[in-house]
Amino acid sequence: MKKLIGVNKVKTAVFISGNGSNFKNLIRFSLLKNSPIRIECVISNNKNSNGLKYAYKTNIKKKIYNFNNRKNIDRSILLFLKKEKIKLICLAGFMKILSKNFIKRFNGKIINIHPSLLPKYKGLDTHQKAINNKDKYSGCTVHFVNSRLDSGKIILQKKIRILKKDNQKTLAQRILKQEHILYPKAITKIIASL
Ligand code: GRF
């Protein structure tokens, strides 16, 4: 495989809203010698996102946008991403819906991680839904983002068994561990198609 030196790496933006463990993990992945991505910036709708602290320790630019003013927000984020020459957007616990126009401008270059075996349980409360329905398995999915919620083409999934003793919290924790393995794998898988 061709060695990836800094300049060849795909310039990536990560969008977060909260805890940021996936963001932290993607930073770790991006710093590996042969990683195909370089994280240039992190964008959040929430200035109190815990995840933003991980950007302090690196050269990753931090941007916080107030998503209440949708039209102008789209325009300014798009301008910023263009200036930064961003070629891949990774949503990682980002709790806002991107506009159709935004998605169109980055068509095929926005991916998301979701804590369920899509197409099961789009949206929120996925773990509780899986437990309530007495599902045997749950897991996580990395998928392309299209204009319908959690509905874009699936890139990779990881399935895990739901244990009898699992509650919402333990299941979420076990799945989050798998997310941290799956997201880098999915990025590596799609990078050639960007
Ligand atoms: C993850 O479970 C992810 O699948 C979902 O939101 C959660 C974010 O966790 N979209 P973190 O902020 O990366 O820790």
Short mmCIF file of C-alpha atoms in Angstrom, two decimals, residues 21-103:
data_model
loop_
_atom_site.label_atom_id
_atom_site.label_comp_id
_atom_site.label_asym_id
_atom_site.label_seq_id
_atom_site.Cartn_x
_atom_site.Cartn_y
_atom_site.Cartn_z
CA SER A 21 -15.38 9.86 22.71
CA ASN A 22 -15.65 9.05 18.99
CA PHE A 23 -13.93 12.35 18.19
CA LYS A 24 -11.13 11.52 20.63
CA ASN A 25 -10.79 8.12 19.03
CA LEU A 26 -10.72 9.57 15.51
CA ILE A 27 -7.94 11.94 16.59
CA ARG A 28 -5.95 8.95 17.81
CA PHE A 29 -6.62 7.18 14.50
CA SER A 30 -5.68 10.23 12.42
CA LEU A 31 -2.34 10.48 14.19
CA LEU A 32 -1.30 6.97 13.18
CA LYS A 33 1.45 7.04 10.60
CA ASN A 34 -0.57 5.31 7.90
CA SER A 35 -3.91 6.89 8.71
CA PRO A 36 -5.70 8.09 5.54
CA ILE A 37 -7.13 11.21 7.22
CA ARG A 38 -5.98 14.38 8.86
CA ILE A 39 -8.47 16.11 11.14
CA GLU A 40 -8.32 19.81 10.38
CA CYS A 41 -11.25 21.02 12.44
CA VAL A 42 -14.03 20.14 14.82
CA ILE A 43 -17.42 21.79 14.55
CA SER A 44 -19.96 21.84 17.35
CA ASN A 45 -23.39 23.33 17.89
CA ASN A 46 -22.68 23.32 21.63
CA LYS A 47 -19.91 25.36 23.22
CA ASN A 48 -20.05 23.09 26.28
CA SER A 49 -19.37 19.86 24.35
CA ASN A 50 -16.99 17.83 26.46
CA GLY A 51 -15.35 16.65 23.22
CA LEU A 52 -14.06 20.12 22.38
CA LYS A 53 -11.36 19.72 25.00
CA TYR A 54 -9.65 17.09 22.86
CA ALA A 55 -9.00 19.73 20.22
CA TYR A 56 -6.97 21.80 22.69
CA LYS A 57 -4.20 19.24 22.78
CA THR A 58 -3.80 19.23 19.01
CA ASN A 59 -3.73 21.69 16.15
CA ILE A 60 -7.34 20.99 15.33
CA LYS A 61 -9.35 24.17 14.77
CA LYS A 62 -12.48 24.54 16.85
CA LYS A 63 -15.65 26.17 15.54
CA ILE A 64 -18.89 26.62 17.42
CA TYR A 65 -22.03 27.54 15.51
CA ASN A 66 -25.43 28.50 16.78
CA PHE A 67 -27.75 26.36 14.72
CA ASN A 68 -30.83 28.46 15.50
CA ASN A 69 -30.17 30.64 12.48
CA ARG A 70 -30.15 27.87 9.87
CA LYS A 71 -29.71 29.73 6.62
CA ASN A 72 -26.68 31.77 7.57
CA ILE A 73 -25.17 28.88 9.48
CA ASP A 74 -25.11 26.64 6.43
CA ARG A 75 -23.48 29.34 4.39
CA SER A 76 -20.79 30.14 6.93
CA ILE A 77 -19.96 26.50 7.68
CA LEU A 78 -19.72 25.73 3.96
CA LEU A 79 -17.42 28.71 3.44
CA PHE A 80 -15.23 27.64 6.32
CA LEU A 81 -15.03 24.04 5.10
CA LYS A 82 -14.15 25.24 1.62
CA LYS A 83 -11.40 27.45 2.98
CA GLU A 84 -10.01 24.49 4.91
CA LYS A 85 -10.25 22.27 1.78
CA ILE A 86 -12.28 19.68 3.70
CA LYS A 87 -13.00 16.53 1.69
CA LEU A 88 -14.64 14.35 4.36
CA ILE A 89 -17.08 15.14 7.16
CA CYS A 90 -17.44 12.65 10.03
CA LEU A 91 -20.48 13.13 12.24
CA ALA A 92 -19.75 11.79 15.70
CA GLY A 93 -22.60 12.30 18.12
CA PHE A 94 -23.73 15.41 16.25
CA MET A 95 -27.30 16.13 17.33
CA LYS A 96 -28.41 18.54 14.60
CA ILE A 97 -29.91 17.67 11.25
CA LEU A 98 -27.93 19.02 8.32
CA SER A 99 -29.94 20.83 5.63
CA LYS A 100 -30.62 19.24 2.24
CA ASN A 101 -28.55 21.94 0.58
CA PHE A 102 -25.60 21.27 2.86
CA ILE A 103 -25.76 17.53 2.20
#
